[in-house]
Amino acid sequence: MKSGRILKKDDRLVLATPKLKLNFYDNMYLVPEYLKDNKWITLCIDKNTSYAKPAHYAVIEGKEVSKFKIQKELAEETEIQDYLGSGVRFSIKGIDKESFEVPVSVELLIEVFDEFPSSAIIRSIFRVEGNKEYSFDRLYANNLVVDSRLLAGKKPYEFFGFFGSGEMREHLVQEITEDFRKDSYMGIYDTHDGGGARPDYRWGTQPGYGGGLPLSYIWQKNLGIGICNIETKYKICYLPVKVEKDGIVTMGLNYKTKEKISKKTQFISMKTAITLQEGDYYNGIESYSKMMKRQGLHFPEGTNESYEPSWCTWGFNSTYTKEEILALLPSLREIGIKWITLDDRWYGNIGDWDLRADMFPGGEEDFKQFIETLHKEGFKVQLWTMPGMIDGITDMKEFLKDYPNANVEASKHPYHTVSKLVEKNPDWFITSPNGKREITKRGYYFTCSCHNGAKKHFHELVTKFFADWKIDGLKQDSVYISPACYNEKHHHMYPEEAIERFDEIARTIYETATAINPDAVIESSPPGTPVTFSVLQWQNQGMVPDPWTSWICRSYSKFLKALIGPKAAIYADHVEILDNGDDFASQIGIGSVPGTRYNIEGIDKTAKKEVQGWMAFKEDPLTREKIDCWKKWITIYRDKMLSKGEYLNLYDLIYDKPEAHVVCKDGKMYYAFYATEPDGLVEPWGGIEEYIKFDGKFGSKQMALVKKHYEEMKAPLMRKFKGKVELRGLDKNKTYSVYDYANNVKFSDITGTHPFIDADFTNFLLLEVVEKGL
């Protein structure tokens, strides 16, 4: 990159690069601008706002230090070359002589790279004068004040947002409303430390939920803006977004520290970034992903087996038998499904993973014989587990006295017995500052990923699964993040080391499994939240966890395509929990891998037990008609294999109507259009009432939306669209044939100069567009 330019104006300092202009006002408040169609545009309000704060400021010894004055004469720029490529680094400085007992100075190091021209990587360095040492309590970074009306929005908060850390059972894409508050806390939700957007309440005090990726991104029709940190180690922080009383949106990043600052010891912040992008959240996530990959992280797209459709036992809930599975083999074979997932409750205990005696009375030999039978029938087997979690509950009532916040999840899964590992290895576990063992959402103990003995155990366990039992893959459930570990016997450098190294058990499992079986499919699921980015390195099949509506399924799939890669294998979970219980179009059309959990009787015990989705209100026996329907869609999937194609981000998920997705495969373009509207604030299932009641949110808009979905799920969803649709991404000099491959209907040919068709469809329209002459 040619050097940027530093422009000194009366009231601000302007750092100019080809795609970005960063305006730092005299109080170090930041307004970033983006070059679009040869015009500089912004969503950020100028300095005349009461919400204006310095781009970075601090709390030192409990006092806010934010009255910085920029020192224009000290601004510098340097051309650089590092892991993110070639670019320019700016250094700007400011000093606060009013807020604290001694002057505090801040230096911002701001980098813009050729490969990331609309992103600014920002790190701050704080220094103090005087002879004392002070506690550096909290850093506030990348503070922005945003107004959608600056770019033709009707209301200041007219945005949709992507939030990389969802609170319990919230979806990662949400509409910003007039009372919107979002903490986007990266830790376990019951360990909040006061940096959120809504200190009046927290929806999400259940233990064990948390994790994700540290990115908040909001957008409207003309522009989007995101804030993130790009540390390769998992760091706890908040990325709050808040609609203020006058409708203005504030956003930023902050985190608590235990560091000290003195004349001899400076404070250096984590690496943060601000990114401006056109379109929905895809580009923001893709930019974040590329930065992480350039720093050495890797997100596997998948092996050939990762793209195979699968059937799962979860429709039986926890009461399935070998005989019920064997009875389904003929239909699975006819439909074209080759993978079987043995879901929750094949085991006797979480931790020991011994076999359930009533299901496999002959023990391990009985189980191995069953697996061998499935293999001989042409099927592969995936085993459900909860990695790094060990059961220690003997009496539920006594347990809830010690852990009252676990009353929903631990009680919902009542089968508990104490693992032998708890008695043999009492020092493996994460403990709180008071020495109490930390628990996961179901009430199991957290194994500390830093403990070598624990990692050795998981290596041996997975070796048994794959080398002895001949399992072909793992479905790992409830993989979120861990709390900090205060167990003195672990000799941590600092308690948060356990969080930073949380993925090491996942790594042990992945590397052990794939060393034994290179085609092993390893999947990790964080039900109800976005996936934790560090764990994503140690799986080869992304997963949409518990989507419950088709719109959630599609928008989460798009998130994973942006994060992992455009050809990533993304398992779209069970079709039965999507709209109408049969919406394969929302799995296949966007390039995901389909899944199902049907049974012969057509009674989905899980859906009925927890009032989840369409199947909670109906029964759907395995008839000839149903087999033919499932076979049709799996045949389409195998014929097109769009999951191995390249997802192209040509449409905005929200603002383009109807909703549209595109996959390019073998020189052909595949378009998927959907008539449904965004509906994904929270999962519409019965259990959510328990969570909301627990957090005192029965009167919330979230609950009202849940009840609305309840009523919608009781009848078939028939959304219609009629009008013109644009087929983007075509060559203007070519002519194309257009074919509805789901219904075998041919449209009139189109040209790249006029890529429109007249569409009239219910729920979905799937098109194959091929250049004439190919």
PDB file of C-alpha atoms in Angstrom, residues 316-423:
ATOM      1  CA  PHE A 316     -36.661 -41.035  19.703  1.00  0.00           C
ATOM      2  CA  ASN A 317     -35.250 -38.739  22.421  1.00  0.00           C
ATOM      3  CA  SER A 318     -33.285 -40.866  24.913  1.00  0.00           C
ATOM      4  CA  THR A 319     -35.315 -44.072  24.657  1.00  0.00           C
ATOM      5  CA  TYR A 320     -34.294 -45.669  21.375  1.00  0.00           C
ATOM      6  CA  THR A 321     -33.333 -49.318  20.923  1.00  0.00           C
ATOM      7  CA  LYS A 322     -31.105 -51.282  18.577  1.00  0.00           C
ATOM      8  CA  GLU A 323     -34.193 -52.876  17.070  1.00  0.00           C
ATOM      9  CA  GLU A 324     -35.759 -49.521  16.207  1.00  0.00           C
ATOM     10  CA  ILE A 325     -32.595 -48.479  14.386  1.00  0.00           C
ATOM     11  CA  LEU A 326     -32.296 -51.748  12.490  1.00  0.00           C
ATOM     12  CA  ALA A 327     -35.923 -51.469  11.387  1.00  0.00           C
ATOM     13  CA  LEU A 328     -35.102 -48.187   9.642  1.00  0.00           C
ATOM     14  CA  LEU A 329     -32.169 -49.471   7.591  1.00  0.00           C
ATOM     15  CA  PRO A 330     -34.225 -50.449   4.511  1.00  0.00           C
ATOM     16  CA  SER A 331     -35.826 -46.998   4.257  1.00  0.00           C
ATOM     17  CA  LEU A 332     -32.524 -45.222   4.908  1.00  0.00           C
ATOM     18  CA  ARG A 333     -30.868 -47.260   2.185  1.00  0.00           C
ATOM     19  CA  GLU A 334     -33.673 -46.484  -0.271  1.00  0.00           C
ATOM     20  CA  ILE A 335     -33.642 -42.783   0.582  1.00  0.00           C
ATOM     21  CA  GLY A 336     -29.880 -42.660   0.114  1.00  0.00           C
ATOM     22  CA  ILE A 337     -28.600 -41.951   3.624  1.00  0.00           C
ATOM     23  CA  LYS A 338     -25.415 -43.715   4.692  1.00  0.00           C
ATOM     24  CA  TRP A 339     -24.626 -42.166   8.083  1.00  0.00           C
ATOM     25  CA  ILE A 340     -26.337 -42.948  11.402  1.00  0.00           C
ATOM     26  CA  THR A 341     -25.870 -40.829  14.522  1.00  0.00           C
ATOM     27  CA  LEU A 342     -26.369 -42.497  17.901  1.00  0.00           C
ATOM     28  CA  ASP A 343     -27.483 -39.472  19.872  1.00  0.00           C
ATOM     29  CA  ASP A 344     -27.905 -38.783  23.580  1.00  0.00           C
ATOM     30  CA  ARG A 345     -28.211 -41.760  25.980  1.00  0.00           C
ATOM     31  CA  TRP A 346     -26.371 -44.643  24.342  1.00  0.00           C
ATOM     32  CA  TYR A 347     -24.129 -44.393  27.421  1.00  0.00           C
ATOM     33  CA  GLY A 348     -24.558 -44.985  31.118  1.00  0.00           C
ATOM     34  CA  ASN A 349     -22.595 -42.020  32.372  1.00  0.00           C
ATOM     35  CA  ILE A 350     -21.196 -38.700  31.108  1.00  0.00           C
ATOM     36  CA  GLY A 351     -17.468 -38.974  31.661  1.00  0.00           C
ATOM     37  CA  ASP A 352     -16.928 -42.707  31.880  1.00  0.00           C
ATOM     38  CA  TRP A 353     -18.878 -43.275  28.644  1.00  0.00           C
ATOM     39  CA  ASP A 354     -19.643 -46.836  29.619  1.00  0.00           C
ATOM     40  CA  LEU A 355     -22.459 -48.428  27.663  1.00  0.00           C
ATOM     41  CA  ARG A 356     -26.079 -48.267  28.711  1.00  0.00           C
ATOM     42  CA  ALA A 357     -26.910 -51.691  30.161  1.00  0.00           C
ATOM     43  CA  ASP A 358     -30.557 -51.834  29.069  1.00  0.00           C
ATOM     44  CA  MET A 359     -29.596 -50.985  25.487  1.00  0.00           C
ATOM     45  CA  PHE A 360     -26.452 -53.108  25.266  1.00  0.00           C
ATOM     46  CA  PRO A 361     -26.814 -55.837  27.894  1.00  0.00           C
ATOM     47  CA  GLY A 362     -23.751 -57.615  26.526  1.00  0.00           C
ATOM     48  CA  GLY A 363     -21.547 -54.612  27.230  1.00  0.00           C
ATOM     49  CA  GLU A 364     -18.784 -53.587  24.849  1.00  0.00           C
ATOM     50  CA  GLU A 365     -18.903 -56.767  22.791  1.00  0.00           C
ATOM     51  CA  ASP A 366     -22.635 -56.256  22.257  1.00  0.00           C
ATOM     52  CA  PHE A 367     -22.010 -52.663  21.166  1.00  0.00           C
ATOM     53  CA  LYS A 368     -19.127 -53.556  18.840  1.00  0.00           C
ATOM     54  CA  GLN A 369     -21.220 -56.259  17.225  1.00  0.00           C
ATOM     55  CA  PHE A 370     -23.993 -53.731  16.628  1.00  0.00           C
ATOM     56  CA  ILE A 371     -21.545 -51.308  14.998  1.00  0.00           C
ATOM     57  CA  GLU A 372     -20.180 -54.127  12.859  1.00  0.00           C
ATOM     58  CA  THR A 373     -23.712 -54.977  11.753  1.00  0.00           C
ATOM     59  CA  LEU A 374     -24.328 -51.391  10.659  1.00  0.00           C
ATOM     60  CA  HIS A 375     -21.019 -51.350   8.801  1.00  0.00           C
ATOM     61  CA  LYS A 376     -21.858 -54.570   6.984  1.00  0.00           C
ATOM     62  CA  GLU A 377     -25.177 -53.023   5.970  1.00  0.00           C
ATOM     63  CA  GLY A 378     -23.247 -50.178   4.339  1.00  0.00           C
ATOM     64  CA  PHE A 379     -23.670 -47.508   7.026  1.00  0.00           C
ATOM     65  CA  LYS A 380     -21.208 -45.401   8.999  1.00  0.00           C
ATOM     66  CA  VAL A 381     -21.764 -44.454  12.631  1.00  0.00           C
ATOM     67  CA  GLN A 382     -21.370 -41.158  14.457  1.00  0.00           C
ATOM     68  CA  LEU A 383     -21.390 -41.144  18.253  1.00  0.00           C
ATOM     69  CA  TRP A 384     -22.872 -38.352  20.398  1.00  0.00           C
ATOM     70  CA  THR A 385     -20.597 -37.091  23.206  1.00  0.00           C
ATOM     71  CA  MET A 386     -20.081 -34.085  25.477  1.00  0.00           C
ATOM     72  CA  PRO A 387     -16.302 -33.541  25.465  1.00  0.00           C
ATOM     73  CA  GLY A 388     -14.533 -32.287  28.567  1.00  0.00           C
ATOM     74  CA  MET A 389     -17.594 -32.718  30.782  1.00  0.00           C
ATOM     75  CA  ILE A 390     -17.868 -35.182  33.666  1.00  0.00           C
ATOM     76  CA  ASP A 391     -20.933 -35.974  35.783  1.00  0.00           C
ATOM     77  CA  GLY A 392     -20.681 -35.607  39.536  1.00  0.00           C
ATOM     78  CA  ILE A 393     -24.340 -35.437  40.577  1.00  0.00           C
ATOM     79  CA  THR A 394     -25.609 -37.950  43.123  1.00  0.00           C
ATOM     80  CA  ASP A 395     -28.754 -36.228  44.385  1.00  0.00           C
ATOM     81  CA  MET A 396     -30.450 -33.595  42.227  1.00  0.00           C
ATOM     82  CA  LYS A 397     -32.161 -31.763  45.092  1.00  0.00           C
ATOM     83  CA  GLU A 398     -28.917 -31.432  47.025  1.00  0.00           C
ATOM     84  CA  PHE A 399     -27.067 -30.429  43.886  1.00  0.00           C
ATOM     85  CA  LEU A 400     -29.539 -27.606  43.150  1.00  0.00           C
ATOM     86  CA  LYS A 401     -29.024 -26.241  46.648  1.00  0.00           C
ATOM     87  CA  ASP A 402     -25.379 -25.679  45.714  1.00  0.00           C
ATOM     88  CA  TYR A 403     -26.070 -24.669  42.114  1.00  0.00           C
ATOM     89  CA  PRO A 404     -29.551 -23.064  41.955  1.00  0.00           C
ATOM     90  CA  ASN A 405     -28.845 -21.478  38.545  1.00  0.00           C
ATOM     91  CA  ALA A 406     -28.706 -24.972  37.019  1.00  0.00           C
ATOM     92  CA  ASN A 407     -32.358 -25.666  37.756  1.00  0.00           C
ATOM     93  CA  VAL A 408     -33.522 -25.607  34.119  1.00  0.00           C
ATOM     94  CA  GLU A 409     -30.958 -27.598  32.154  1.00  0.00           C
ATOM     95  CA  ALA A 410     -29.780 -30.041  34.842  1.00  0.00           C
ATOM     96  CA  SER A 411     -33.357 -30.892  35.745  1.00  0.00           C
ATOM     97  CA  LYS A 412     -34.367 -31.233  32.089  1.00  0.00           C
ATOM     98  CA  HIS A 413     -31.757 -33.989  31.693  1.00  0.00           C
ATOM     99  CA  PRO A 414     -32.343 -35.953  34.904  1.00  0.00           C
ATOM    100  CA  TYR A 415     -30.215 -39.042  34.245  1.00  0.00           C
ATOM    101  CA  HIS A 416     -27.177 -38.470  36.450  1.00  0.00           C
ATOM    102  CA  THR A 417     -24.659 -40.784  38.075  1.00  0.00           C
ATOM    103  CA  VAL A 418     -21.264 -39.932  39.481  1.00  0.00           C
ATOM    104  CA  SER A 419     -18.409 -40.713  37.114  1.00  0.00           C
ATOM    105  CA  LYS A 420     -15.555 -42.853  38.375  1.00  0.00           C
ATOM    106  CA  LEU A 421     -13.266 -40.101  37.094  1.00  0.00           C
ATOM    107  CA  VAL A 422     -14.569 -37.719  39.754  1.00  0.00           C
ATOM    108  CA  GLU A 423     -13.416 -40.078  42.476  1.00  0.00           C
TER     109      GLU A 423
END
